[in-house]
mmCIF file of C-alpha atoms in Angstrom:
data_model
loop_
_atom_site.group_PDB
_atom_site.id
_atom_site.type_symbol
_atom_site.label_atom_id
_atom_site.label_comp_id
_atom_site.label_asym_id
_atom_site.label_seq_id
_atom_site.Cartn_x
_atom_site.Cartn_y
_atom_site.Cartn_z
ATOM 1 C CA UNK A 1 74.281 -103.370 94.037
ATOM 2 C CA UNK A 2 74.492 -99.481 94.689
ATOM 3 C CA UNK A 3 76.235 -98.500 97.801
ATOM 4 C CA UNK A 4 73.415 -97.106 100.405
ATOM 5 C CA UNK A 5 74.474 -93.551 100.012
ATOM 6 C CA UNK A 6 73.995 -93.671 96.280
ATOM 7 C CA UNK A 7 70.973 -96.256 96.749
ATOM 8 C CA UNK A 8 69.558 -93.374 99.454
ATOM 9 C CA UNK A 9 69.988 -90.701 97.067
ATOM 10 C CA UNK A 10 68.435 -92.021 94.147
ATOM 11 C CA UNK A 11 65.469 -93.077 95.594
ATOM 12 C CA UNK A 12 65.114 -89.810 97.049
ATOM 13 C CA UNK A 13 64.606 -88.566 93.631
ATOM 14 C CA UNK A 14 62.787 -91.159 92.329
ATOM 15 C CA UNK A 15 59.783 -90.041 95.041
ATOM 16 C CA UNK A 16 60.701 -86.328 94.446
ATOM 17 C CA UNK A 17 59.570 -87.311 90.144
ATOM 18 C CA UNK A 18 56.985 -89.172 91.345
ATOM 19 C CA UNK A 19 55.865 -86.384 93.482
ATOM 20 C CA UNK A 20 55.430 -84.251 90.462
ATOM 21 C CA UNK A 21 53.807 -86.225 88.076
ATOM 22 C CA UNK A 22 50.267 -88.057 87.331
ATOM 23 C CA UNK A 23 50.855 -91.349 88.134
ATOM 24 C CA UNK A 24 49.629 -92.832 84.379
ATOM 25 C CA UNK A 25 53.060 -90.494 83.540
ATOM 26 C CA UNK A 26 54.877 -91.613 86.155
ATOM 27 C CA UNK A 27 54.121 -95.604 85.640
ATOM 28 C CA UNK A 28 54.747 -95.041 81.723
ATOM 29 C CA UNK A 29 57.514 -93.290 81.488
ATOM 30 C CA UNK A 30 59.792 -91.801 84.593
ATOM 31 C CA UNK A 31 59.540 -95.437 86.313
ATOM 32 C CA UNK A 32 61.408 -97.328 83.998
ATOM 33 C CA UNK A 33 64.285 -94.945 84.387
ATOM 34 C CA UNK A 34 67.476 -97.151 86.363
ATOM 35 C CA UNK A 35 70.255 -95.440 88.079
ATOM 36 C CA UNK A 36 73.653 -95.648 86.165
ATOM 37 C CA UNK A 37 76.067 -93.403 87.621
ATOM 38 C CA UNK A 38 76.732 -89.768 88.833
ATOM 39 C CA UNK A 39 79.791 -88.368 88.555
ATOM 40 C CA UNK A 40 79.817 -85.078 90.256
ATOM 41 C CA UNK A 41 78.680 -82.773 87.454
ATOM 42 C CA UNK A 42 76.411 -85.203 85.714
ATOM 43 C CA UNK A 43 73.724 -87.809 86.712
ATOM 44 C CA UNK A 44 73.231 -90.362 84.542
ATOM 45 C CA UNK A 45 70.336 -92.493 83.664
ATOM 46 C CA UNK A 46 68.995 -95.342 81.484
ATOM 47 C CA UNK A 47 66.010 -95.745 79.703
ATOM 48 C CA UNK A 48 64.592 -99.418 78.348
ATOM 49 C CA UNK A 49 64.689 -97.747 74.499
ATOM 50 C CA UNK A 50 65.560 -95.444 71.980
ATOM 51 C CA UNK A 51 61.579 -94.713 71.595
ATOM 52 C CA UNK A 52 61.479 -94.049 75.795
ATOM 53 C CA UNK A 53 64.889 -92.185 75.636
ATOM 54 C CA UNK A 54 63.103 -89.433 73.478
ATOM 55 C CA UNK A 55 59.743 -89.380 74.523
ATOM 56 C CA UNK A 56 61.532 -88.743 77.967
ATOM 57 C CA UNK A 57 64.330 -86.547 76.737
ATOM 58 C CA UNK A 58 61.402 -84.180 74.795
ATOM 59 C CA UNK A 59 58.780 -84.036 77.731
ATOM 60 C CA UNK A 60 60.996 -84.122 81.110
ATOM 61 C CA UNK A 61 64.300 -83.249 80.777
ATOM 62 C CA UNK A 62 63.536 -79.886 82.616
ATOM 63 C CA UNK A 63 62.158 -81.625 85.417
ATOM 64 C CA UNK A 64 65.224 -84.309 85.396
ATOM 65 C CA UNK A 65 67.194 -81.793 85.310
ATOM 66 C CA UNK A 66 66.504 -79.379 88.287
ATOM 67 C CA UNK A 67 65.464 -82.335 90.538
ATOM 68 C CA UNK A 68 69.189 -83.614 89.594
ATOM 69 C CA UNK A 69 70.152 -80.194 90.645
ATOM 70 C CA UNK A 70 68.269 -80.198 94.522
ATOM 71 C CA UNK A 71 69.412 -83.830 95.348
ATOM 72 C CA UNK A 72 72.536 -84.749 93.529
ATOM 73 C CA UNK A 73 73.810 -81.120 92.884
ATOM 74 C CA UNK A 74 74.621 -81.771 89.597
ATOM 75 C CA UNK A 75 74.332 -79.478 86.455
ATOM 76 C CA UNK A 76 73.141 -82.392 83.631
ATOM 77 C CA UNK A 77 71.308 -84.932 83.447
ATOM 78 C CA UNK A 78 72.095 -87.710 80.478
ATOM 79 C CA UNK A 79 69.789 -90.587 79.657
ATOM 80 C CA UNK A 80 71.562 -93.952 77.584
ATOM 81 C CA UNK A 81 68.851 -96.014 76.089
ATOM 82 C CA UNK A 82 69.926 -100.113 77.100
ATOM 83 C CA UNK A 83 67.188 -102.363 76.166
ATOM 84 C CA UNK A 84 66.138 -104.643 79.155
ATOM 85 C CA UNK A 85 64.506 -107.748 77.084
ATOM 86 C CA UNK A 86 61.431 -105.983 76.652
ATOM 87 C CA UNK A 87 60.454 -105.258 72.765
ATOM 88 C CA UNK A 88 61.451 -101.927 71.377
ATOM 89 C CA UNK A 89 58.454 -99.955 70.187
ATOM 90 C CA UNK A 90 57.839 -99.887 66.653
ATOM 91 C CA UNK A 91 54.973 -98.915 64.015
ATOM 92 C CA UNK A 92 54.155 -102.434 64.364
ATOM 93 C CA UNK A 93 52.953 -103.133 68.252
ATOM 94 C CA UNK A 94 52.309 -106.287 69.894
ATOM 95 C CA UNK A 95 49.722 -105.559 72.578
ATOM 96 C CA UNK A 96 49.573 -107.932 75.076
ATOM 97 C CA UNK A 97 47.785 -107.461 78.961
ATOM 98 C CA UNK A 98 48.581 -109.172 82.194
ATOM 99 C CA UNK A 99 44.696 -110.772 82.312
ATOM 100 C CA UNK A 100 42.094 -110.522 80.479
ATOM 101 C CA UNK A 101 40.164 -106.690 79.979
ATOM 102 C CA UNK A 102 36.936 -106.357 79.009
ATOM 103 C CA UNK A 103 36.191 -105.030 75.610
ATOM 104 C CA UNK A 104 34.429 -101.967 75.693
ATOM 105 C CA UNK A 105 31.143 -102.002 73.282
ATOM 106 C CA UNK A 106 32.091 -101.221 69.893
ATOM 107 C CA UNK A 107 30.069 -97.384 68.114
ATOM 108 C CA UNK A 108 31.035 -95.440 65.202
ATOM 109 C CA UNK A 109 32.005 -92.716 67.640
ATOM 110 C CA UNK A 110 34.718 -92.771 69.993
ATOM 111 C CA UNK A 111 32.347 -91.506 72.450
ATOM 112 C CA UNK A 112 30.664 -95.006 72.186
ATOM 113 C CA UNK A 113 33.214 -95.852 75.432
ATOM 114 C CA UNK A 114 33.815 -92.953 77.072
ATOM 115 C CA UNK A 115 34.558 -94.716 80.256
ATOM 116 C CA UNK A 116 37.987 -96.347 78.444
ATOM 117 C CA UNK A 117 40.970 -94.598 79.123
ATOM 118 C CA UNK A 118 44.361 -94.848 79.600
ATOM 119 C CA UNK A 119 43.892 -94.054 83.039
ATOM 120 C CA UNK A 120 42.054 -97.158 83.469
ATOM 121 C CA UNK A 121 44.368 -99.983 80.861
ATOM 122 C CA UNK A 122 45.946 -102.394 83.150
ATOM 123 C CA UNK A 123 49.787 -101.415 82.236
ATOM 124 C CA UNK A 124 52.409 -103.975 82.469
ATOM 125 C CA UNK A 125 55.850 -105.561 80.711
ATOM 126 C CA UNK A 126 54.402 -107.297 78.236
ATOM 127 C CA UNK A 127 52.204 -104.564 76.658
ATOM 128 C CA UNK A 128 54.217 -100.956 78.022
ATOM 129 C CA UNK A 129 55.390 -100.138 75.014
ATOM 130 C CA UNK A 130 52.146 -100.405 72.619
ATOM 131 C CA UNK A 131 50.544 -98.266 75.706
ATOM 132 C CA UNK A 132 52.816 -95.644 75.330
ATOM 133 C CA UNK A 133 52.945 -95.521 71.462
ATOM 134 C CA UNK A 134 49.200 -95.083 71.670
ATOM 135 C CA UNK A 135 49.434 -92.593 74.353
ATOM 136 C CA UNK A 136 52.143 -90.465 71.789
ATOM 137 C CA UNK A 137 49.787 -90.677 69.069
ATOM 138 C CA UNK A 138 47.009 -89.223 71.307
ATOM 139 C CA UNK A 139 49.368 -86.275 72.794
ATOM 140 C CA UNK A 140 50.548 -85.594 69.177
ATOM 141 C CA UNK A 141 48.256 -87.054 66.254
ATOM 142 C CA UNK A 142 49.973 -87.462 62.593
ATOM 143 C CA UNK A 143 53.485 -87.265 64.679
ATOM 144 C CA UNK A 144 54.361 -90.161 65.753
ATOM 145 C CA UNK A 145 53.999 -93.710 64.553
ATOM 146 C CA UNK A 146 51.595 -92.870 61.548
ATOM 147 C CA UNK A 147 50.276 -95.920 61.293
ATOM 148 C CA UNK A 148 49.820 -97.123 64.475
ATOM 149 C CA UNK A 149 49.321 -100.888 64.443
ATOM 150 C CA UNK A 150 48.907 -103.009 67.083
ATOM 151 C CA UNK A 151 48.156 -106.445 67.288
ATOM 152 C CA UNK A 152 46.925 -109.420 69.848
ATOM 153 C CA UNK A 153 44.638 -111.765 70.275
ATOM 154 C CA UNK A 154 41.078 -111.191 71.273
ATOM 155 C CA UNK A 155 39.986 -109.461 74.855
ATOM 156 C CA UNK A 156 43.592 -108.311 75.498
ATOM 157 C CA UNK A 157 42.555 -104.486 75.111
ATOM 158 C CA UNK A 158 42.740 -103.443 71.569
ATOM 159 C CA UNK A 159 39.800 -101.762 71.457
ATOM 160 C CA UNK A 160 40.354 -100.268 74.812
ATOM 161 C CA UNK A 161 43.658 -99.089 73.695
ATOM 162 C CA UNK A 162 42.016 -97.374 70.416
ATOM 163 C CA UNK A 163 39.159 -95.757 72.485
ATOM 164 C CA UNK A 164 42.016 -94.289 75.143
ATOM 165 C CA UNK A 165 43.527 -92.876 71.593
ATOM 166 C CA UNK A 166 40.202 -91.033 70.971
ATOM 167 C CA UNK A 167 39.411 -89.661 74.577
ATOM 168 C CA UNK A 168 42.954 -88.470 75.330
ATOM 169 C CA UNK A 169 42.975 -86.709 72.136
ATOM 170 C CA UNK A 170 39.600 -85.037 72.367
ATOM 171 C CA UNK A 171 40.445 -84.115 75.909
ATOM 172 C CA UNK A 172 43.789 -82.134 74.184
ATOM 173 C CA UNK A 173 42.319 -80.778 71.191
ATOM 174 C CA UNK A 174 38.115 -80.543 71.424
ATOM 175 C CA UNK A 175 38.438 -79.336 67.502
ATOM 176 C CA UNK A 176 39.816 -82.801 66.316
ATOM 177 C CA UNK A 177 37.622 -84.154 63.786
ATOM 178 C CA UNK A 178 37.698 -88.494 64.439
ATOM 179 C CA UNK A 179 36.249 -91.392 64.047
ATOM 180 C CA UNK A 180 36.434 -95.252 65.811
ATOM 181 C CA UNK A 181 34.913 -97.922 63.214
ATOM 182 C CA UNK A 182 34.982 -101.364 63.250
ATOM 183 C CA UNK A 183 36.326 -102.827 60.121
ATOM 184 C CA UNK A 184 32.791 -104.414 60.003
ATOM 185 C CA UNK A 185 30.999 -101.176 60.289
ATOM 186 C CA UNK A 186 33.362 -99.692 57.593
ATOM 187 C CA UNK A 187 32.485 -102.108 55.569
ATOM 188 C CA UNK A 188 28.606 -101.511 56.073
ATOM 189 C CA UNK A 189 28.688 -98.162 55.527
ATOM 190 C CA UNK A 190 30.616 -98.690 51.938
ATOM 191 C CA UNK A 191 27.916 -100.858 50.783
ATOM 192 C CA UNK A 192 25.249 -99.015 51.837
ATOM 193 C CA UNK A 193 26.688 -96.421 49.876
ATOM 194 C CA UNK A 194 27.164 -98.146 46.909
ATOM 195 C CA UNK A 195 23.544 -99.167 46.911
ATOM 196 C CA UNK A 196 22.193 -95.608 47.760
ATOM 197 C CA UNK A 197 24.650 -94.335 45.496
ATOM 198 C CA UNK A 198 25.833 -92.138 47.822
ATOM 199 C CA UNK A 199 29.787 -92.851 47.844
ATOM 200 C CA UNK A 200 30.976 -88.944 47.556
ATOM 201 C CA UNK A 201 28.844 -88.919 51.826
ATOM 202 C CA UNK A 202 31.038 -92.470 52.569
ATOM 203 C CA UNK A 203 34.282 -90.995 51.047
ATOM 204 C CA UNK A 204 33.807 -87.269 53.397
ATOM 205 C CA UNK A 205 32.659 -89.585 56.125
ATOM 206 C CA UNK A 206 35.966 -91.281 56.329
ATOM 207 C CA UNK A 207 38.684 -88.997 54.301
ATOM 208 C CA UNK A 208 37.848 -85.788 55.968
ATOM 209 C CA UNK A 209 39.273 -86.578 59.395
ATOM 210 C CA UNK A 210 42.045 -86.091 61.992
ATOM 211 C CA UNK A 211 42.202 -89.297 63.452
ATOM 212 C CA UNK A 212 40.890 -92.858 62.153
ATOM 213 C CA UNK A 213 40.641 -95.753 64.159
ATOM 214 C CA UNK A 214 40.072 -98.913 62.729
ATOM 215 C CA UNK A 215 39.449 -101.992 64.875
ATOM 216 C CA UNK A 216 39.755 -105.489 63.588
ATOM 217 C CA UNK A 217 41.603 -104.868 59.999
ATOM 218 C CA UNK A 218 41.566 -108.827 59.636
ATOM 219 C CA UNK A 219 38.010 -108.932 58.183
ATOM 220 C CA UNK A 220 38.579 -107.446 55.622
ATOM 221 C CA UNK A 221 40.671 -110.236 54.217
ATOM 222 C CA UNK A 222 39.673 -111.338 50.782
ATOM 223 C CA UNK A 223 37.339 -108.585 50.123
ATOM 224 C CA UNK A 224 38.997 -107.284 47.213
ATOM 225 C CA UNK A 225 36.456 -104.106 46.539
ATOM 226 C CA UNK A 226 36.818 -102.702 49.894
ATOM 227 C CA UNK A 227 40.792 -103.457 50.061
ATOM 228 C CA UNK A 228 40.537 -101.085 47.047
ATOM 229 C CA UNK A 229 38.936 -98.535 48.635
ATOM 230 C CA UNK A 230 40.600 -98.776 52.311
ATOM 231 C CA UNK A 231 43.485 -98.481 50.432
ATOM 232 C CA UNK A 232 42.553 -94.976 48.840
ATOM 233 C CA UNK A 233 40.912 -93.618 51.832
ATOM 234 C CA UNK A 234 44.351 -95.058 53.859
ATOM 235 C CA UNK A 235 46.028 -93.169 51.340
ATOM 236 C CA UNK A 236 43.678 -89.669 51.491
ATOM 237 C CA UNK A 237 44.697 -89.682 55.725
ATOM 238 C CA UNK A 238 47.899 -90.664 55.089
ATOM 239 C CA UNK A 239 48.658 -87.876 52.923
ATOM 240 C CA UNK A 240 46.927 -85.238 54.650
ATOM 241 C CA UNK A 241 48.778 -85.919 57.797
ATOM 242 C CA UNK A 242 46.046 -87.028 59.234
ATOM 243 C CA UNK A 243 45.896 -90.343 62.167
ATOM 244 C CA UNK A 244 45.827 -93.981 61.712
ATOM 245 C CA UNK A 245 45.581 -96.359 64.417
ATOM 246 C CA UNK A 246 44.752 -100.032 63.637
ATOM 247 C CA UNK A 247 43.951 -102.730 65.205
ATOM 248 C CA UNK A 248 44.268 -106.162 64.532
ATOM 249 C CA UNK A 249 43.993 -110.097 65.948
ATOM 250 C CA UNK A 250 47.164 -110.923 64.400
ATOM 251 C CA UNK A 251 50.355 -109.520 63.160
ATOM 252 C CA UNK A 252 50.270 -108.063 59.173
ATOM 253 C CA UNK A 253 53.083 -111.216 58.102
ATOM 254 C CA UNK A 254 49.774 -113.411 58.965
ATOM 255 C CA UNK A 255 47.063 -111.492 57.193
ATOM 256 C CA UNK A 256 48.072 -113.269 53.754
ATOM 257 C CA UNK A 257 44.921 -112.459 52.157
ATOM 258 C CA UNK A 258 45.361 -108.820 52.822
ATOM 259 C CA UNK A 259 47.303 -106.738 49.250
ATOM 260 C CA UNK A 260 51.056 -106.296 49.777
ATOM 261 C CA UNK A 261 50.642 -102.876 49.293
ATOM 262 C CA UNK A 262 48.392 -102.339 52.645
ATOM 263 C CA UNK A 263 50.783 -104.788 54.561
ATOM 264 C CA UNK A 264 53.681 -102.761 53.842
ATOM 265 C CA UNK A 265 52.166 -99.954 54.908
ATOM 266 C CA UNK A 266 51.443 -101.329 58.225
#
């Protein structure tokens, strides 16, 4: 346990952060931070991963930094990343909630759920780390974990997760061209344009993007023509630096009838 000078201290500046942030940043990512040990010129800090020690290290440091400066009177701040138990993010995201949420109404526009936000996802433990990996992709599309996959079982907040994706990043950057599909829909609209031979409108309609979102990869399991062409238009984004978030009901080890060469991607 701290002594109750340094335990006084550091929860001074743990309200003086908190003070200065939204609290979606403040729950996500300055939170988490534990006290470690000040030594007269620098205060020291963990963070519960690599991944967090970064995000934190490239967005706050400033603010770390001159609040270290008012309460401890120290010149540096220096974060140590020590895993607690909790899963270090990772391309591949387990997304679990503490109850069930209520799946917004799938559309073929992110718009479809414009009241889904991260503002709104029910944060916790077991599911911190595929919230903030989505909220990273959404601050910085094509930047960070490019593919973002995350998987769970049904009503824990995939789809919530993938519409908070396409709000936050609208919000940012109005001029972002995107799209949310389920896999279902995707599949739809490639038939329909194989029957109205109009492929070249299905192939702009997906490939010339910023951000795809693609809910529910596990149906297309089996369906060997439109494996073929997800896998070219996964390909197309891929290469153009666009997006990819994807969403699934299990992880890509248990979608056996999807091609090894979309699994590794994932």
């Amino acid at each position: 346990m701290k002594p109750e000078s340094v335990t006084g201290a550091w929860e001074q500046y743990r309200q003086a952060l908190r003070n200065r942030v939204t609290p979606v940043t403040w729950q996500t990512w300055l939170e988490p931070l534990d006290y470690l040990d000040e030594d007269g010129d620098t205060l020291t800090m963990s963070t519960p991963s690599e991944f967090h020690l970064q995000w934190v290290n490239d967005k706050y440091s400033s603010l770390l930094t001159q609040l270290a400066v008012d309460i401890y009177d120290t010149a540096r701040v220096r974060l140590e990343a020590r895993p607690n138990g909790d899963a270090a993010a990772s391309d591949v995201i387990e997304e679990e909630a503490p109850h069930e949420t209520a799946e917004p109404t799938p559309g073929s526009e992110p718009s479809a759920a414009p009241k889904y936000s991260f503002e709104n996802f029910i944060v916790g433990p077991s599911n911190r780390f595929a919230y903030a990996a989505a909220m990273a992709v959404a601050e910085q599309p094509g930047k960070h974990y490019n593919p973002l996959f995350i998987y769970g079982s049904a009503g824990l907040g995939k789809t919530h997760l993938l519409h908070s994706v396409a709000a936050q990043s609208r919000e940012l950057n109005p001029a972002l061209v995107m799209r949310y599909v389920t896999s279902e829909e995707f599949f739809n609209d490639f038939v329909d344009g194989i029957r109205r031979k109009r492929m070249d409108e299905f192939k702009n309609r997906y490939r010339r993007i910023d951000i795809l979102l693609l809910d529910d990869v596990q149906f297309f399991e089996g369906k060997e023509q439109i494996l073929e062409e997800f896998f070219h238009t996964f390909n197309t984004l891929h290469q153009a630096g666009s997006q990819l978030v994807i969403s699934s009901d299990r992880h890509t080890r248990h979608l056996s009838t999807l091609e090894d060469r979309l699994r590794s991607r994932f």
